[in-house]
Amino acid sequence: MPATSRVCQHPPMRRPATLVLTLTVLAFAGVTTWVGAISGAPPQFLVADAAGGLTFLAAGTIAMVLRPASPAGPALALSSALWFVGSYGPTGQPVVTDLGFAFEGYYDLVLAWLLLGLTGGVGSRSRPALIALGAAMALRSVGRLVFKDPASLGCPDCPPNPFSVLGSVAAFETTEILANAAICGLALAIGIIAIRRLAGQSSVARQSRAPILVAGTLAMAGAAFDAAEYAWSMATGMPLVSLPEPASEVFAWAVFALRVLVPIAFLVATLRVRGRAGALAPLAAGLGPAGTSPRDGGASIGAALRATLGDPSLELVTSAPDGTWRREDGTRTTRPAGDETRIVTVIGTPEAPLALLLHDPALVEQPELLDGTARVLALALENQRLSREVQAQLAEVRASRARIVEAAQAERQRVERDLHDGAQQRLIGVLLALQQARSKAGEGGDALAAQLDAATDELNAAVRELRELARGIHPAILEEEGLGPAVAGLARRAALPVEVDVLLDERLPRLVETTAYFVIAEALTNAQRHARATEVHVGVRRIERSLHVEVRDDGTGGADPARGSGLRGLADRVTALSGRLEVDSAAGRGTRVLAEIPVP
Amino acid sequence: MTEIRAVIADDSLVIRHGVARILSDGGFRIVAEAGDADALLEAVGAERPHLAVVDIRMPPGGNAGLAAAIAIRERHPTVGVLVLSQYLEPDYALKLLGSGVDRVGYLLKERLGSADELLDAARRVAAGGSAVDPAVVAELVKARRRDDRLARLTDREREALALIAEGRANRWIAERLGITTKTLEGMSGTIFSKLGLEEDPDMNRRVLAVLLYLDGAA
């Protein structure tokens, strides 16, 4: 099974850890809501608050399961827990009310970190903003914890703040105004950084991150508004935005909902990317049966990959059988290493990689897509390799078959020459000797003369038979004069009229001529012997890079190359030269033998 | 009768000597013998014989004898050329004849079994006539044709036609068929008109016309 390995930026979350984290946050949420319920918090608040917090938890859990490598899951789960911290503020329970008020809103810090992390990491320029935001929040917490005294703030019924060691209205109000103003500014700044970064991202990253980044930026706006509201009302005693009921209620819910957009957006993005795993189908289709030529295969696979993964910067480097690395266009290269803009995914096993993918690091956030792609690609490349092997073997078999036919042909020709120049010459020599003996025998020795005449006749017959035999094995005239005269001879000796139409003004390679000759000879024999034809037409044409031979008769048809060994043998001879033999022989409509023989 | 001077070319010594013996016995004077095409051309150029008897296959390879024979006919029109061949191929005969049939012959080698046949052909060629092997003519006559005008001929007319194509003299044909020369002349007129051929009084041209008709109609 091909496996993939990739550069991981974070240790992946393990399933037990996911479960423990989720259950812990869930328990915390349950306790918080229960406390709220027994404290008499309004039901609509409890429902809305629990729904908001649990949305974070749900998104975080799904992210931890589906994106174990992404920091988003734990961050969202943590945000959920932090969300419920603030829920203790309005409960009126001693201790937890003050702790809840002091430590509310920290999820905004986590969301800010997540936002910056997803837009290219918390870099040297954004880190101070994040640290400052954390510091401002901490300052606010400290102020709320140690300076706030409910009694002095005009709430005598409120439970006393057990942490208020330095209860001071002025100090509380001052830190509240300063800290919230800072939080407001920093949240806005982080939102702006995120938007600016999004504009400069690769298309892959933009595609997968845009919903989260938009939601994250809106959440930052919400955080800024909340902080501004605190600072403004603390400084002026007036609300920042005064709207009549029920508009002010709606507005408050809208600001609240801005944060919840983040987990929702994350879910949308995650599920959308998961949906893109279906995009592997066109990849598989694009890979298809390609790979006949390694160059071609490389280019088409690369294009299919770029389209499927939506990463125009993607490059495919394949491992060639000779141990070198090849680009898509087949040129040699060294084994590529990743850099800041592109990372390397190994296709196949790390010990014996089939190929390397150089791609946008953002693709790591879409592990299903990348894994699926890697597996499909590994199959395709393996298939391509096997296909190349089969092609090579096929070429070898074809070449060896052509060599066998050529050798057989050369052997026939040698036999023909030996018969003419050897055996036949000797027989002629004997004939001459007989003739001499006959002339010496004179008219006197009647018996001897008769015997010599008989021997001469016998020898003449032997010479004729030998000549026919040699011509059947390989006609010398084909070698000396070419296809036209050789076919004309076949036609003359045929037992039925043969119209010959050989249009050739050149000599062709010996094997091509010989094969064409035997196709015609065999087809003529069939027409005479089996088809009861009255007329045959033979056509020979050179059409571009092949010789077309056609033999057509008006006989009974019904010739079947699968049964007749003659036609079968012809088909073998023709295909051995990478040619094609077609026999069209419907019963009652004559026979048409068509051979296409490539001219090398 | 003046002595007929002949050159013999064959790479097989046995055959060369055999042919030389038959021709000598028949009254020819052998002025040179050659074992390959170049030696043949040289001997013919030097001796200007009445006749060159040439094996179709000779060194340096292939049908070099045929090529040399054609070259002799071009360069030395007065030299008769008789090619001895093991191939029953009318194409070779027609190629040798080219555009004229005087002083040329194409004979299958098995005719060497009969001194008379060789001598007869050699004499006809040396005398300016032609000699096409009967088997070669027979192959042309035998060929089946779509529009077969030969079918209009009687058996006797077809026999006469074959003998004309072999390059036989009228008198010889008449004798062979057991008719008078006059009758034969009438018969050949009928043959030519049945085939749609113009009758040529020149015998050699008549032979060529018949051969080309036989070859072309096939």
mmCIF file of C-alpha atoms in Angstrom, chain A residues 354-531:
data_model
loop_
_atom_site.group_PDB
_atom_site.id
_atom_site.type_symbol
_atom_site.label_atom_id
_atom_site.label_comp_id
_atom_site.label_asym_id
_atom_site.label_seq_id
_atom_site.Cartn_x
_atom_site.Cartn_y
_atom_site.Cartn_z
ATOM 1 C CA LEU A 354 7.638 6.731 -6.937
ATOM 2 C CA ALA A 355 7.416 10.478 -7.087
ATOM 3 C CA LEU A 356 7.580 13.692 -5.098
ATOM 4 C CA LEU A 357 4.938 16.378 -5.036
ATOM 5 C CA LEU A 358 6.102 19.947 -4.472
ATOM 6 C CA HIS A 359 3.082 21.911 -3.353
ATOM 7 C CA ASP A 360 1.658 24.759 -1.310
ATOM 8 C CA PRO A 361 2.015 24.040 2.439
ATOM 9 C CA ALA A 362 -1.629 25.032 2.895
ATOM 10 C CA LEU A 363 -2.640 21.724 1.308
ATOM 11 C CA VAL A 364 -1.566 20.013 4.537
ATOM 12 C CA GLU A 365 -4.731 21.416 6.028
ATOM 13 C CA GLN A 366 -6.689 19.252 3.581
ATOM 14 C CA PRO A 367 -5.280 15.859 4.512
ATOM 15 C CA GLU A 368 -8.097 13.848 2.907
ATOM 16 C CA LEU A 369 -7.506 15.546 -0.389
ATOM 17 C CA LEU A 370 -3.755 15.178 -0.167
ATOM 18 C CA ASP A 371 -3.897 11.561 1.037
ATOM 19 C CA GLY A 372 -6.441 10.628 -1.593
ATOM 20 C CA THR A 373 -4.400 12.334 -4.257
ATOM 21 C CA ALA A 374 -1.250 10.593 -3.109
ATOM 22 C CA ARG A 375 -2.909 7.188 -3.214
ATOM 23 C CA VAL A 376 -4.495 7.728 -6.611
ATOM 24 C CA LEU A 377 -1.205 9.094 -7.892
ATOM 25 C CA ALA A 378 0.762 6.164 -6.500
ATOM 26 C CA LEU A 379 -1.614 3.773 -8.255
ATOM 27 C CA ALA A 380 -1.392 5.747 -11.460
ATOM 28 C CA LEU A 381 2.404 5.875 -11.395
ATOM 29 C CA GLU A 382 2.668 2.204 -10.533
ATOM 30 C CA ASN A 383 0.263 1.484 -13.349
ATOM 31 C CA GLN A 384 2.338 3.639 -15.646
ATOM 32 C CA ARG A 385 5.485 1.780 -14.693
ATOM 33 C CA LEU A 386 3.836 -1.604 -15.307
ATOM 34 C CA SER A 387 2.400 -0.317 -18.561
ATOM 35 C CA ARG A 388 5.873 0.787 -19.654
ATOM 36 C CA GLU A 389 7.248 -2.624 -18.770
ATOM 37 C CA VAL A 390 4.521 -4.376 -20.735
ATOM 38 C CA GLN A 391 5.092 -2.024 -23.671
ATOM 39 C CA ALA A 392 8.794 -2.762 -23.601
ATOM 40 C CA GLN A 393 8.149 -6.498 -23.491
ATOM 41 C CA LEU A 394 5.636 -6.192 -26.292
ATOM 42 C CA ALA A 395 8.129 -4.262 -28.399
ATOM 43 C CA GLU A 396 10.708 -6.963 -27.692
ATOM 44 C CA VAL A 397 8.274 -9.722 -28.692
ATOM 45 C CA ARG A 398 7.330 -7.832 -31.848
ATOM 46 C CA ALA A 399 10.944 -7.305 -32.759
ATOM 47 C CA SER A 400 11.783 -10.943 -32.172
ATOM 48 C CA ARG A 401 8.803 -12.061 -34.251
ATOM 49 C CA ALA A 402 9.925 -9.794 -37.084
ATOM 50 C CA ARG A 403 13.434 -11.233 -36.769
ATOM 51 C CA ILE A 404 12.068 -14.782 -36.949
ATOM 52 C CA VAL A 405 10.087 -13.982 -40.087
ATOM 53 C CA GLU A 406 13.092 -12.281 -41.617
ATOM 54 C CA ALA A 407 15.334 -15.222 -40.794
ATOM 55 C CA ALA A 408 12.805 -17.651 -42.285
ATOM 56 C CA GLN A 409 12.630 -15.457 -45.367
ATOM 57 C CA ALA A 410 16.401 -15.343 -45.735
ATOM 58 C CA GLU A 411 16.484 -19.119 -45.355
ATOM 59 C CA ARG A 412 13.901 -19.635 -48.120
ATOM 60 C CA GLN A 413 15.892 -17.405 -50.390
ATOM 61 C CA ARG A 414 19.069 -19.305 -49.624
ATOM 62 C CA VAL A 415 17.344 -22.612 -50.419
ATOM 63 C CA GLU A 416 16.065 -21.185 -53.709
ATOM 64 C CA ARG A 417 19.566 -20.059 -54.717
ATOM 65 C CA ASP A 418 21.065 -23.368 -53.732
ATOM 66 C CA LEU A 419 18.514 -25.200 -55.865
ATOM 67 C CA HIS A 420 19.184 -23.017 -58.907
ATOM 68 C CA ASP A 421 22.921 -22.675 -58.616
ATOM 69 C CA GLY A 422 23.628 -26.068 -57.122
ATOM 70 C CA ALA A 423 21.268 -28.931 -57.807
ATOM 71 C CA GLN A 424 19.867 -27.554 -61.044
ATOM 72 C CA GLN A 425 23.303 -26.767 -62.521
ATOM 73 C CA ARG A 426 24.411 -30.297 -61.707
ATOM 74 C CA LEU A 427 21.347 -31.752 -63.360
ATOM 75 C CA ILE A 428 22.079 -29.668 -66.454
ATOM 76 C CA GLY A 429 25.624 -31.040 -66.325
ATOM 77 C CA VAL A 430 24.236 -34.571 -66.265
ATOM 78 C CA LEU A 431 21.893 -33.644 -69.103
ATOM 79 C CA LEU A 432 24.895 -32.545 -71.165
ATOM 80 C CA ALA A 433 26.715 -35.776 -70.353
ATOM 81 C CA LEU A 434 23.687 -37.796 -71.425
ATOM 82 C CA GLN A 435 23.486 -35.777 -74.601
ATOM 83 C CA GLN A 436 27.136 -36.556 -75.343
ATOM 84 C CA ALA A 437 26.600 -40.220 -74.643
ATOM 85 C CA ARG A 438 23.533 -40.134 -76.864
ATOM 86 C CA SER A 439 25.472 -38.599 -79.747
ATOM 87 C CA LYS A 440 28.220 -41.222 -79.337
ATOM 88 C CA ALA A 441 25.664 -43.987 -79.250
ATOM 89 C CA GLY A 442 24.735 -42.738 -82.702
ATOM 90 C CA GLU A 443 21.961 -44.242 -84.679
ATOM 91 C CA GLY A 444 23.367 -47.776 -84.368
ATOM 92 C CA GLY A 445 22.702 -48.839 -80.771
ATOM 93 C CA ASP A 446 18.938 -48.586 -80.773
ATOM 94 C CA ALA A 447 18.391 -49.972 -77.291
ATOM 95 C CA LEU A 448 21.061 -47.770 -75.740
ATOM 96 C CA ALA A 449 19.834 -44.694 -77.615
ATOM 97 C CA ALA A 450 16.303 -45.348 -76.426
ATOM 98 C CA GLN A 451 17.509 -45.735 -72.835
ATOM 99 C CA LEU A 452 19.483 -42.497 -73.059
ATOM 100 C CA ASP A 453 16.474 -40.675 -74.529
ATOM 101 C CA ALA A 454 14.302 -41.970 -71.701
ATOM 102 C CA ALA A 455 16.867 -40.854 -69.129
ATOM 103 C CA THR A 456 17.019 -37.417 -70.797
ATOM 104 C CA ASP A 457 13.235 -37.071 -70.656
ATOM 105 C CA GLU A 458 13.232 -38.094 -67.003
ATOM 106 C CA LEU A 459 15.956 -35.623 -66.234
ATOM 107 C CA ASN A 460 14.114 -32.876 -68.092
ATOM 108 C CA ALA A 461 11.062 -33.530 -65.952
ATOM 109 C CA ALA A 462 13.251 -33.373 -62.828
ATOM 110 C CA VAL A 463 14.665 -30.017 -63.933
ATOM 111 C CA ARG A 464 11.171 -28.650 -64.532
ATOM 112 C CA GLU A 465 9.911 -29.888 -61.163
ATOM 113 C CA LEU A 466 12.932 -28.478 -59.410
ATOM 114 C CA ARG A 467 12.272 -25.137 -61.094
ATOM 115 C CA GLU A 468 8.666 -25.107 -59.902
ATOM 116 C CA LEU A 469 9.790 -26.100 -56.411
ATOM 117 C CA ALA A 470 12.350 -23.310 -56.272
ATOM 118 C CA ARG A 471 9.825 -20.768 -57.538
ATOM 119 C CA GLY A 472 7.330 -21.860 -54.879
ATOM 120 C CA ILE A 473 9.920 -21.456 -52.150
ATOM 121 C CA HIS A 474 10.966 -18.029 -53.312
ATOM 122 C CA PRO A 475 10.552 -16.595 -56.795
ATOM 123 C CA ALA A 476 13.878 -15.335 -58.104
ATOM 124 C CA ILE A 477 12.109 -12.797 -60.298
ATOM 125 C CA LEU A 478 10.729 -11.104 -57.159
ATOM 126 C CA GLU A 479 14.273 -10.573 -55.968
ATOM 127 C CA GLU A 480 15.597 -9.490 -59.361
ATOM 128 C CA GLU A 481 12.723 -7.563 -60.905
ATOM 129 C CA GLY A 482 10.387 -6.658 -58.050
ATOM 130 C CA LEU A 483 6.758 -7.115 -57.151
ATOM 131 C CA GLY A 484 5.167 -6.109 -60.488
ATOM 132 C CA PRO A 485 6.790 -8.761 -62.736
ATOM 133 C CA ALA A 486 6.509 -11.383 -59.980
ATOM 134 C CA VAL A 487 2.762 -10.776 -59.585
ATOM 135 C CA ALA A 488 2.336 -10.718 -63.374
ATOM 136 C CA GLY A 489 3.877 -14.199 -63.401
ATOM 137 C CA LEU A 490 1.432 -15.362 -60.722
ATOM 138 C CA ALA A 491 -1.430 -14.003 -62.789
ATOM 139 C CA ARG A 492 -0.213 -15.723 -65.986
ATOM 140 C CA ARG A 493 0.027 -19.079 -64.286
ATOM 141 C CA ALA A 494 -3.337 -18.740 -62.560
ATOM 142 C CA ALA A 495 -6.146 -20.966 -63.767
ATOM 143 C CA LEU A 496 -8.536 -18.027 -64.087
ATOM 144 C CA PRO A 497 -8.319 -14.491 -65.470
ATOM 145 C CA VAL A 498 -6.459 -12.188 -63.108
ATOM 146 C CA GLU A 499 -6.507 -8.472 -63.596
ATOM 147 C CA VAL A 500 -3.292 -7.059 -62.181
ATOM 148 C CA ASP A 501 -3.012 -3.446 -61.160
ATOM 149 C CA VAL A 502 0.345 -2.895 -59.502
ATOM 150 C CA LEU A 503 1.160 0.788 -59.209
ATOM 151 C CA LEU A 504 4.690 0.907 -57.867
ATOM 152 C CA ASP A 505 7.561 2.939 -59.215
ATOM 153 C CA GLU A 506 10.076 1.841 -56.616
ATOM 154 C CA ARG A 507 11.551 -1.261 -55.076
ATOM 155 C CA LEU A 508 10.481 -1.868 -51.486
ATOM 156 C CA PRO A 509 12.321 -3.657 -48.695
ATOM 157 C CA ARG A 510 12.675 -7.360 -49.477
ATOM 158 C CA LEU A 511 10.493 -8.494 -46.585
ATOM 159 C CA VAL A 512 7.660 -6.156 -47.586
ATOM 160 C CA GLU A 513 7.748 -7.341 -51.207
ATOM 161 C CA THR A 514 7.932 -10.986 -50.239
ATOM 162 C CA THR A 515 5.070 -10.692 -47.777
ATOM 163 C CA ALA A 516 2.900 -8.890 -50.332
ATOM 164 C CA TYR A 517 3.785 -11.543 -52.934
ATOM 165 C CA PHE A 518 2.763 -14.432 -50.701
ATOM 166 C CA VAL A 519 -0.447 -12.674 -49.670
ATOM 167 C CA ILE A 520 -1.370 -12.419 -53.360
ATOM 168 C CA ALA A 521 -0.228 -15.973 -54.135
ATOM 169 C CA GLU A 522 -2.254 -17.447 -51.260
ATOM 170 C CA ALA A 523 -5.344 -15.366 -52.033
ATOM 171 C CA LEU A 524 -5.164 -16.441 -55.693
ATOM 172 C CA THR A 525 -4.851 -20.082 -54.678
ATOM 173 C CA ASN A 526 -7.913 -19.705 -52.436
ATOM 174 C CA ALA A 527 -9.894 -18.038 -55.204
ATOM 175 C CA GLN A 528 -9.079 -20.859 -57.630
ATOM 176 C CA ARG A 529 -9.386 -23.807 -55.298
ATOM 177 C CA HIS A 530 -12.249 -23.002 -52.979
ATOM 178 C CA ALA A 531 -14.201 -19.998 -54.137
#
